Amino acid sequence: MKLTVVGTGYVGLVTGACFAEMGNDVLCVDVDEAKIKGLRRGELPIFEPGLKEIVARNVAAERLHFSTDIKEGVRFGTIQFIAVGTPPDEDGSADMRHVLAAARSIGQHMTDYKLVVNKSTVPVGTADAVREAIAQGQAARGVKVPYCVVSNPEFLKEGAAVEDFMRPDRIIVGADDERAVHLMQALYAPFQRNRDKLLIMDVRSAELTKYAANAMLATRISFMNELALLAEKLGADVDEVRRGIGSDPRISHHFLYAGCGYGGSCFPKDVKALLHSAEGVGEPLHVLHAVERANERQKQVLVDRIVERFGENLHGRRFALWGLAFKPDTDDLREAPSRVVIGKLLERGASVTAYDPAAMAEARRVFDGIERLDFASSANGALEGADALIIVTEWKAFRSPDFERMHALLRQPVIFDGRNLFDPLRMSEAGFEYVPIGRRTAPAVAAADLTRRAA
Ligand SMILES: NC(=O)c1ccc[n+]([C@@H]2O[C@H](COP(=O)([O-])OP(=O)(O)OC[C@H]3O[C@@H](n4cnc5c(N)ncnc54)[C@H](O)[C@@H]3O)[C@@H](O)[C@H]2O)c1
């Protein structure tokens, strides 16, 4: 099939590359000239495991092409994916400017039947608005060419995007047109050889499903984060509680890890957009409001603990920070908790030396010109002479470090662990003052251990 993907970011590039991998002819279009020039030179704008190889292979096979020419894009594919950004507007609603601009372009340039597939995360009712924008584009030219708009929200996870796209759990298609459904079935057939993963539903339900999924996941995280703070007050260990409840198949183990808050380009904005939509129709989502509030508080937890330990005034203190990306295996810093932690520490006069295995270039761009923030070229390099280490992202490379070396490098052996990477007892035995989230720390653990040994 001939496909055009409008918007070549995390979703658009992965979508384009994976469809090309299955033998389709794909043209990825973007308004960002630098991005397209880079892609034509073989440079990827994002870090995503496995993506570079797929892009290179399919460019070489001449199945994957890049362009900034939207007219060329519209003419190329029978199926037109819209995968542009939907960032939060000032009031929290999803900003639909890019989606509607893409739709208008399709209306302005199409000369034959198009199936327009919305992959961006968009509020319920957007398919109608896209349909209308295309109709306007055609009306301006005085033409009437057939087309259909369907919703196909994307569920890939950054860091595992290629794997998720190639082996999806489910493929949601919101459509009310038979021809469109047949095309979508044919397009996705290679991704579901062992079982049917296509869930076909009405367009509005498909649009809402995407927000519902992200809102549910954010809810689990905020619930565990609140439980972690409660566990500390009650002398319990949230990690034991996690194992205890996760083994119930009705609950499952996924997304039950307490930490220093969720971030990224999706959860915060999608929670906001869903809250906004719900308010708009007079059906407020009380649970989701609490989820958002809990997350705002959780992003402050690490800094609160640092202030408890080192005092309000952090002038003259230097902290090492491991992990800048909002989660491992990505270089995405959008809404990352590290940004809150760094901002608050700098505000209080501290200096920060940060390290991330993949996000250094992106961090240099995001934090350009910020004083008292510098970057180390290795995890241990950040520790030298620091008053404490703060762990913000759970990269695999941080999970089994050389504790002796860390102890020697740090000025004070203090670790604030926002991702609960280590065993509190082991940390205490290694001579660290270890501050995890919701876990029983050294004295409490030691007492429990003695009781166990005595028994
Ligand atoms: N990132 C994720 O993990 C993820 C997962 C599922 C769904 N989504 C959703 O997918 C959508 C895209 O997200 P993303 O992370 O890929 O965004 P992104 O910011 O990485 O990429 C969007 C791209 O669209 C381009 N663009 C904007 N307007 C355009 C236009 N009129 N024509 C052509 N290109 C245009 C931008 O230049 C940019 O390159 C969003 O709605 C997001 O919520 C994202």
Coordinates of C-alpha atoms and ligand atoms in Angstrom, one line a residue:
M1 CA 0.0 0.0 0.0
K2 CA 1.0 3.6 -0.4
L3 CA 1.0 5.5 2.9
T4 CA 1.7 9.1 3.9
V5 CA 2.5 9.9 7.5
V6 CA 2.0 13.6 8.3
G7 CA 4.2 14.4 11.4
T8 CA 7.5 12.6 11.8
G9 CA 8.0 12.6 15.5
Y10 CA 8.1 9.7 18.0
V11 CA 4.8 8.3 16.7
G12 CA 5.0 9.3 13.0
L13 CA 8.6 8.1 12.5
V14 CA 7.9 4.7 14.2
T15 CA 4.6 4.3 12.3
G16 CA 6.2 5.1 9.0
A17 CA 9.3 2.9 9.5
C18 CA 7.3 -0.1 10.8
F19 CA 4.8 0.0 8.0
A20 CA 7.7 0.2 5.5
E21 CA 9.3 -2.8 7.2
M22 CA 6.1 -4.7 6.4
G23 CA 6.6 -3.9 2.7
N24 CA 4.5 -0.8 2.3
D25 CA 5.6 2.3 0.4
V26 CA 5.8 5.2 2.9
L27 CA 6.4 8.9 2.7
C28 CA 6.9 10.7 6.0
V29 CA 6.2 14.4 5.9
D30 CA 7.1 17.1 8.4
V31 CA 7.1 20.9 8.5
D32 CA 10.5 20.8 10.4
E33 CA 13.1 21.1 7.6
A34 CA 16.0 20.3 9.9
K35 CA 14.4 17.1 10.9
I36 CA 13.7 16.0 7.4
K37 CA 17.2 17.0 6.2
G38 CA 18.7 15.0 9.1
L39 CA 16.6 11.9 8.3
R40 CA 17.6 12.1 4.6
R41 CA 21.3 12.0 5.8
G42 CA 20.4 9.0 8.0
E43 CA 20.3 11.0 11.3
L44 CA 17.5 10.2 13.6
P45 CA 15.9 13.1 15.6
I46 CA 15.1 10.8 18.6
F47 CA 16.7 8.0 20.5
E48 CA 14.5 4.9 20.3
P49 CA 16.0 1.3 20.5
G50 CA 16.0 -0.5 17.2
L51 CA 14.5 2.4 15.2
K52 CA 17.7 3.5 13.5
E53 CA 18.3 0.1 11.9
I54 CA 14.7 -0.2 10.6
V55 CA 14.8 3.3 9.1
A56 CA 18.2 2.6 7.4
R57 CA 17.0 -0.7 6.1
N58 CA 13.8 0.7 4.6
V59 CA 15.4 3.8 3.2
A60 CA 18.0 1.6 1.4
A61 CA 15.1 -0.6 0.1
E62 CA 13.5 2.6 -1.2
R63 CA 10.3 1.9 0.7
L64 CA 10.7 4.8 3.2
H65 CA 11.0 8.5 2.0
F66 CA 11.0 11.8 3.7
S67 CA 9.7 15.2 2.6
T68 CA 8.7 18.6 3.7
D69 CA 6.3 19.0 0.7
I70 CA 2.8 18.5 2.0
K71 CA 1.4 18.6 -1.5
E72 CA 3.6 15.7 -2.5
G73 CA 2.6 13.9 0.7
V74 CA -1.1 14.3 0.1
R75 CA -0.8 13.1 -3.5
F76 CA 1.4 10.1 -2.5
G77 CA -0.6 7.9 -0.1
T78 CA -4.1 6.4 -0.4
I79 CA -3.9 6.2 3.4
Q80 CA -3.0 9.5 5.1
F81 CA -1.9 9.2 8.8
I82 CA -2.1 12.3 10.9
A83 CA 0.6 11.9 13.6
V84 CA 1.3 15.5 14.5
G85 CA 1.7 16.8 18.1
T86 CA -1.3 17.8 20.3
P87 CA 0.4 19.8 23.1
P88 CA -1.6 21.2 26.0
D89 CA -3.1 24.6 25.4
E90 CA -3.0 27.2 28.2
D91 CA -6.3 26.0 29.6
G92 CA -5.1 22.3 29.6
S93 CA -7.2 21.4 26.5
A94 CA -5.4 19.6 23.6
D95 CA -4.1 22.1 21.1
M96 CA -5.6 21.0 17.8
R97 CA -3.9 23.5 15.5
H98 CA -1.5 21.0 14.0
V99 CA -4.1 18.3 13.5
L100 CA -6.5 20.7 11.7
A101 CA -3.7 22.2 9.7
A102 CA -2.8 18.7 8.4
A103 CA -6.4 18.0 7.7
R104 CA -6.8 21.3 5.7
S105 CA -3.7 20.5 3.7
I106 CA -5.2 17.1 2.8
G107 CA -8.4 18.9 1.6
Q108 CA -6.4 21.4 -0.4
H109 CA -4.4 18.9 -2.3
M110 CA -6.2 15.6 -2.6
T111 CA -7.2 14.5 -6.1
D112 CA -8.4 10.9 -5.5
Y113 CA -9.9 8.9 -2.6
K114 CA -8.1 9.2 0.7
L115 CA -8.5 7.3 4.0
V116 CA -7.5 9.8 6.6
V117 CA -6.3 8.0 9.8
N118 CA -5.9 10.0 13.0
K119 CA -3.1 8.6 15.1
S120 CA -2.6 11.7 17.2
T121 CA -4.2 11.7 20.7
V122 CA -7.2 13.9 20.2
P123 CA -10.4 14.8 22.1
V124 CA -13.6 13.1 21.3
G125 CA -15.2 14.7 18.3
T126 CA -12.0 15.5 16.5
A127 CA -12.8 13.1 13.6
D128 CA -15.8 15.3 12.9
A129 CA -13.6 18.5 13.0
V130 CA -11.0 16.8 10.7
R131 CA -13.8 15.8 8.3
E132 CA -15.0 19.4 8.2
A133 CA -11.5 20.8 7.7
I134 CA -11.0 18.5 4.7
A135 CA -14.4 19.5 3.3
Q136 CA -13.5 23.2 3.6
G137 CA -10.2 22.6 1.8
Q138 CA -12.0 20.9 -1.0
A139 CA -14.8 23.5 -1.1
A140 CA -12.2 26.3 -1.5
R141 CA -11.1 24.6 -4.7
G142 CA -14.7 23.8 -5.8
V143 CA -14.0 20.0 -5.9
K144 CA -15.6 17.0 -4.2
V145 CA -13.4 14.0 -3.9
P146 CA -14.4 11.1 -1.7
Y147 CA -12.6 10.4 1.6
C148 CA -13.2 8.9 5.0
V149 CA -11.8 9.8 8.4
V150 CA -11.1 7.1 11.0
S151 CA -9.5 7.1 14.5
N152 CA -6.6 4.8 15.1
P153 CA -5.0 5.9 18.4
E154 CA -1.4 4.9 19.1
F155 CA -0.4 2.9 22.2
L156 CA 3.3 2.6 21.7
K157 CA 5.6 3.3 24.7
E158 CA 8.7 5.4 24.2
G159 CA 11.7 3.2 24.8
A160 CA 9.9 0.2 23.4
A161 CA 8.1 1.9 20.6
V162 CA 9.3 -0.4 17.7
E163 CA 8.5 -3.6 19.7
D164 CA 5.1 -2.2 20.7
F165 CA 4.3 -1.2 17.1
M166 CA 5.4 -4.5 15.6
R167 CA 3.7 -6.6 18.3
P168 CA 0.7 -4.7 19.5
D169 CA -1.6 -6.0 22.3
R170 CA -4.5 -4.5 20.4
I171 CA -5.2 -2.2 17.5
I172 CA -8.1 0.2 18.0
V173 CA -9.9 1.4 14.9
G174 CA -12.8 3.7 15.2
A175 CA -14.7 3.7 11.9
D176 CA -18.2 3.9 10.6
D177 CA -17.4 3.0 7.0
E178 CA -17.0 -0.4 5.5
R179 CA -14.4 0.5 2.9
A180 CA -12.3 2.1 5.6
V181 CA -12.5 -0.9 7.8
H182 CA -11.4 -3.2 5.0
L183 CA -8.4 -1.0 4.2
M184 CA -7.4 -0.9 7.9
Q185 CA -7.8 -4.7 8.2
A186 CA -5.5 -5.2 5.2
L187 CA -3.0 -2.7 6.4
Y188 CA -2.7 -4.3 9.9
A189 CA -3.0 -7.9 8.8
P190 CA 0.8 -8.5 9.0
F191 CA 0.9 -7.3 12.6
Q192 CA -1.6 -9.9 13.8
R193 CA -0.7 -13.2 12.3
N194 CA -1.3 -15.2 15.5
R195 CA -4.6 -13.7 16.6
D196 CA -7.0 -10.9 15.6
K197 CA -6.0 -7.8 17.5
L198 CA -8.2 -5.3 15.7
L199 CA -10.9 -3.9 17.9
I200 CA -13.3 -2.1 15.6
M201 CA -15.6 0.4 17.3
D202 CA -17.3 3.7 16.7
V203 CA -15.1 6.7 16.2
R204 CA -15.9 8.5 19.5
S205 CA -15.3 5.4 21.6
A206 CA -11.9 4.9 19.9
E207 CA -10.9 8.5 20.6
L208 CA -12.0 8.2 24.3
T209 CA -10.2 4.8 24.6
K210 CA -6.8 6.4 24.2
Y211 CA -7.4 9.0 27.0
A212 CA -9.0 6.4 29.2
A213 CA -5.9 4.1 28.9
N214 CA -3.5 6.8 29.8
A215 CA -5.7 8.1 32.6
M216 CA -6.0 4.6 34.1
L217 CA -2.2 4.2 34.0
A218 CA -1.6 7.6 35.6
T219 CA -4.1 6.7 38.3
R220 CA -2.2 3.5 39.2
I221 CA 1.0 5.5 39.5
S222 CA -0.5 8.3 41.6
F223 CA -2.3 5.7 43.8
M224 CA 1.0 3.9 44.6
N225 CA 2.8 7.1 45.1
E226 CA 0.3 8.2 47.8
L227 CA 0.4 4.8 49.3
A228 CA 4.2 5.0 49.5
L229 CA 4.0 8.2 51.5
L230 CA 1.5 6.6 53.8
A231 CA 3.6 3.5 54.2
E232 CA 6.5 5.6 55.4
K233 CA 4.3 7.2 58.1
L234 CA 2.9 3.8 59.1
G235 CA 6.3 2.0 59.1
A236 CA 5.4 -0.3 56.2
D237 CA 7.3 -0.9 53.0
V238 CA 5.5 0.0 49.7
D239 CA 7.5 -2.5 47.8
E240 CA 6.2 -5.3 49.9
V241 CA 2.7 -3.9 49.5
R242 CA 3.3 -3.8 45.7
R243 CA 4.2 -7.4 45.6
G244 CA 1.3 -8.3 47.9
I245 CA -1.3 -6.6 45.7
G246 CA 0.3 -7.2 42.3
S247 CA 0.0 -11.0 42.7
D248 CA -3.8 -10.6 42.6
P249 CA -4.6 -11.2 38.9
R250 CA -7.4 -8.6 39.2
I251 CA -4.7 -6.0 40.0
S252 CA -1.6 -7.4 38.2
H253 CA 2.0 -6.2 38.7
H254 CA 2.1 -3.5 36.0
F255 CA 2.4 0.2 36.8
L256 CA 2.6 -0.3 40.6
Y257 CA 6.0 1.2 41.2
A258 CA 6.2 4.1 43.6
G259 CA 8.6 6.9 42.5
C260 CA 9.1 10.6 42.1
G261 CA 6.1 11.2 39.8
Y262 CA 5.1 10.5 36.2
G263 CA 6.1 12.8 33.3
G264 CA 6.7 12.5 29.6
S265 CA 4.9 13.8 26.6
C266 CA 1.7 11.9 27.2
F267 CA 0.4 11.3 30.7
P268 CA 0.5 14.9 32.0
K269 CA -1.1 16.4 28.9
D270 CA -3.6 13.6 28.3
V271 CA -4.8 13.7 31.9
K272 CA -5.2 17.5 31.6
A273 CA -7.0 17.2 28.2
L274 CA -9.4 14.6 29.5
L275 CA -10.2 16.7 32.6
H276 CA -10.8 19.6 30.3
S277 CA -13.2 17.7 28.1
A278 CA -15.1 16.3 31.1
E279 CA -15.5 19.8 32.6
G280 CA -16.7 21.0 29.2
V281 CA -19.7 18.6 29.2
G282 CA -20.4 19.1 32.9
E283 CA -19.2 15.7 34.0
P284 CA -16.1 16.4 36.1
L285 CA -13.7 13.5 36.8
H286 CA -13.0 13.7 40.5
V287 CA -10.7 10.7 40.6
L288 CA -8.5 12.1 37.8
H289 CA -8.3 15.5 39.5
A290 CA -6.8 13.8 42.5
V291 CA -4.4 11.8 40.3
E292 CA -3.0 15.1 38.9
R293 CA -2.7 16.7 42.3
A294 CA -1.0 13.7 43.7
N295 CA 1.5 13.7 40.8
E296 CA 2.3 17.4 41.3
R297 CA 3.1 16.7 44.9
Q298 CA 5.1 13.7 44.1
K299 CA 7.4 15.6 41.8
Q300 CA 8.4 17.7 44.8
V301 CA 9.1 14.8 47.1
L302 CA 12.8 14.4 46.3
V303 CA 13.5 18.1 46.8
D304 CA 11.5 18.2 50.1
R305 CA 13.8 15.4 51.4
I306 CA 16.9 17.1 50.3
V307 CA 15.8 20.2 52.1
E308 CA 15.0 18.2 55.2
R309 CA 18.5 16.8 55.1
F310 CA 20.5 19.8 54.0
G311 CA 18.4 22.8 55.0
E312 CA 16.4 25.4 53.0
N313 CA 19.6 27.2 51.8
L314 CA 21.5 25.0 49.4
H315 CA 24.1 27.6 48.4
G316 CA 27.5 26.0 48.1
R317 CA 26.0 22.4 47.8
R318 CA 26.5 20.3 44.7
F319 CA 24.3 17.4 43.8
A320 CA 24.9 14.6 41.4
L321 CA 21.8 13.7 39.4
W322 CA 21.4 10.4 37.5
G323 CA 18.7 10.3 34.9
L324 CA 17.3 13.2 32.9
A325 CA 14.9 11.5 30.5
F326 CA 11.3 11.1 31.8
K327 CA 11.9 7.3 31.7
P328 CA 14.6 4.8 30.6
D329 CA 15.4 4.1 27.0
T330 CA 14.4 7.4 25.7
D331 CA 15.9 10.9 25.3
D332 CA 12.6 12.6 25.8
L333 CA 12.7 15.3 28.5
R334 CA 9.1 16.6 28.0
E335 CA 7.6 17.1 31.5
A336 CA 10.3 15.0 33.0
P337 CA 10.5 15.0 36.8
S338 CA 14.2 15.8 36.5
R339 CA 13.3 19.2 35.3
V340 CA 11.3 20.0 38.5
V341 CA 14.1 18.6 40.7
I342 CA 16.8 20.5 38.9
G343 CA 14.8 23.8 38.8
K344 CA 14.0 23.6 42.5
L345 CA 17.6 22.8 43.5
L346 CA 19.0 25.7 41.4
E347 CA 16.4 28.0 42.9
R348 CA 17.7 27.2 46.3
G349 CA 21.3 28.0 45.3
A350 CA 22.6 24.5 44.7
S351 CA 24.7 23.3 41.8
V352 CA 23.8 20.2 39.9
T353 CA 26.0 17.8 37.8
A354 CA 23.7 15.6 35.8
Y355 CA 24.3 12.4 33.7
D356 CA 21.9 10.4 31.5
P357 CA 22.9 7.5 29.2
A358 CA 20.9 8.8 26.2
A359 CA 19.5 12.3 26.9
M360 CA 22.6 14.4 27.1
A361 CA 22.3 16.1 23.8
E362 CA 18.6 16.8 24.4
A363 CA 19.3 18.1 27.9
R364 CA 22.0 20.5 26.6
R365 CA 19.4 21.9 24.2
V366 CA 16.6 22.1 26.9
F367 CA 18.8 23.6 29.6
D368 CA 20.9 25.7 27.4
G369 CA 22.6 28.6 29.2
I370 CA 21.3 27.6 32.7
E371 CA 23.9 28.5 35.4
R372 CA 25.2 26.1 38.0
L373 CA 24.1 23.1 35.9
D374 CA 26.7 21.0 34.2
F375 CA 26.8 17.6 32.6
A376 CA 29.2 14.7 33.3
S377 CA 30.3 12.3 30.7
S378 CA 29.7 9.2 32.9
A379 CA 27.6 8.3 35.9
N380 CA 30.6 8.1 38.2
G381 CA 31.9 11.4 36.8
A382 CA 28.9 13.2 38.2
L383 CA 29.6 11.9 41.7
E384 CA 33.0 13.4 42.3
G385 CA 32.8 15.7 45.3
A386 CA 29.0 15.8 45.3
D387 CA 27.1 16.3 48.6
A388 CA 24.6 13.6 47.5
L389 CA 23.4 11.6 44.6
I390 CA 19.8 12.0 43.4
I391 CA 18.4 9.2 41.1
V392 CA 15.5 10.3 39.0
T393 CA 15.3 7.8 36.1
E394 CA 15.6 4.0 36.5
W395 CA 18.0 3.3 33.6
K396 CA 19.3 -0.3 33.7
A397 CA 22.9 1.0 33.8
F398 CA 22.2 2.5 37.3
R399 CA 20.8 -0.7 38.8
S400 CA 24.0 -2.4 39.8
P401 CA 26.7 0.2 40.2
D402 CA 30.0 -0.1 42.0
F403 CA 29.0 1.0 45.4
E404 CA 32.5 1.1 46.8
R405 CA 33.6 3.4 44.1
M406 CA 30.5 5.6 44.5
H407 CA 31.2 5.8 48.3
A408 CA 34.7 7.0 47.6
L409 CA 33.7 9.6 45.0
L410 CA 30.8 11.2 46.9
R411 CA 31.8 13.9 49.4
Q412 CA 29.0 12.5 51.6
P413 CA 27.6 9.1 51.0
V414 CA 24.0 10.2 50.7
I415 CA 21.6 8.9 48.0
F416 CA 18.1 10.2 47.4
D417 CA 16.5 7.4 45.2
G418 CA 13.4 8.5 43.4
R419 CA 13.0 5.1 41.7
N420 CA 13.7 2.7 44.6
L421 CA 16.6 0.9 42.7
F422 CA 18.4 -0.5 45.7
D423 CA 17.9 -2.7 48.8
P424 CA 17.8 -0.4 51.8
L425 CA 19.6 -2.9 54.1
R426 CA 22.4 -3.5 51.6
M427 CA 22.8 0.3 51.2
S428 CA 23.1 0.7 54.9
E429 CA 25.7 -2.1 55.2
A430 CA 27.6 -0.4 52.4
G431 CA 27.7 2.8 54.5
F432 CA 25.2 4.9 52.7
E433 CA 22.6 7.2 54.0
Y434 CA 19.9 5.9 51.7
V435 CA 16.6 7.7 51.2
P436 CA 14.1 5.8 49.0
I437 CA 10.4 6.4 48.5
G438 CA 8.0 4.5 50.7
R439 CA 10.5 1.9 51.7
R440 CA 11.6 1.0 55.2
T441 CA 15.1 2.4 55.6
A442 CA 18.1 1.3 57.5
P443 CA 17.2 1.3 61.2
A444 CA 13.7 -0.1 60.6
V445 CA 15.0 -2.7 58.2
A446 CA 17.8 -3.7 60.5
A447 CA 15.4 -4.1 63.4
A448 CA 13.1 -6.3 61.3
D449 CA 16.1 -8.3 60.1
L450 CA 17.3 -8.9 63.7
T451 CA 13.8 -10.1 64.6
R452 CA 13.9 -12.5 61.7
R453 CA 17.3 -13.8 62.5
A454 CA 16.3 -14.3 66.2
A455 CA 13.2 -16.2 65.2
Ligands
LIG1 N1 5.2 10.0 22.1 C1 4.5 9.0 22.5 O1 4.9 8.1 23.2 C2 3.1 8.9 22.0 C3 2.4 7.7 22.2 C4 1.1 7.6 21.7 C5 0.5 8.7 21.2 N2 1.1 9.9 21.1 C6 0.4 11.0 20.5 O2 0.9 11.1 19.1 C7 0.9 12.5 18.7 C8 2.3 12.8 18.2 O3 3.2 12.7 19.3 P1 4.8 12.7 19.2 O4 5.4 12.4 20.5 O5 5.1 11.8 18.0 O6 5.0 14.2 18.8 P2 6.4 14.9 18.3 O7 6.3 16.3 18.8 O8 7.5 14.0 18.6 O9 6.1 15.0 16.7 C9 5.2 15.7 16.1 C10 5.7 16.1 14.7 O10 4.7 16.7 13.9 C11 5.3 17.8 13.2 N3 4.2 18.6 12.6 C12 3.5 19.6 13.3 N4 2.6 20.1 12.5 C13 2.7 19.6 11.3 C14 2.1 19.7 10.0 N5 1.0 20.6 9.9 N6 2.5 19.0 9.0 C15 3.5 18.1 9.1 N7 4.2 17.9 10.3 C16 3.8 18.6 11.4 C17 6.3 18.4 14.1 O11 7.2 19.2 13.4 C18 6.8 17.2 14.8 O12 8.0 16.7 14.1 C19 0.4 13.3 19.9 O13 -0.9 13.5 19.8 C20 0.7 12.3 21.1 O14 -0.1 12.6 22.2 C21 2.4 10.0 21.5

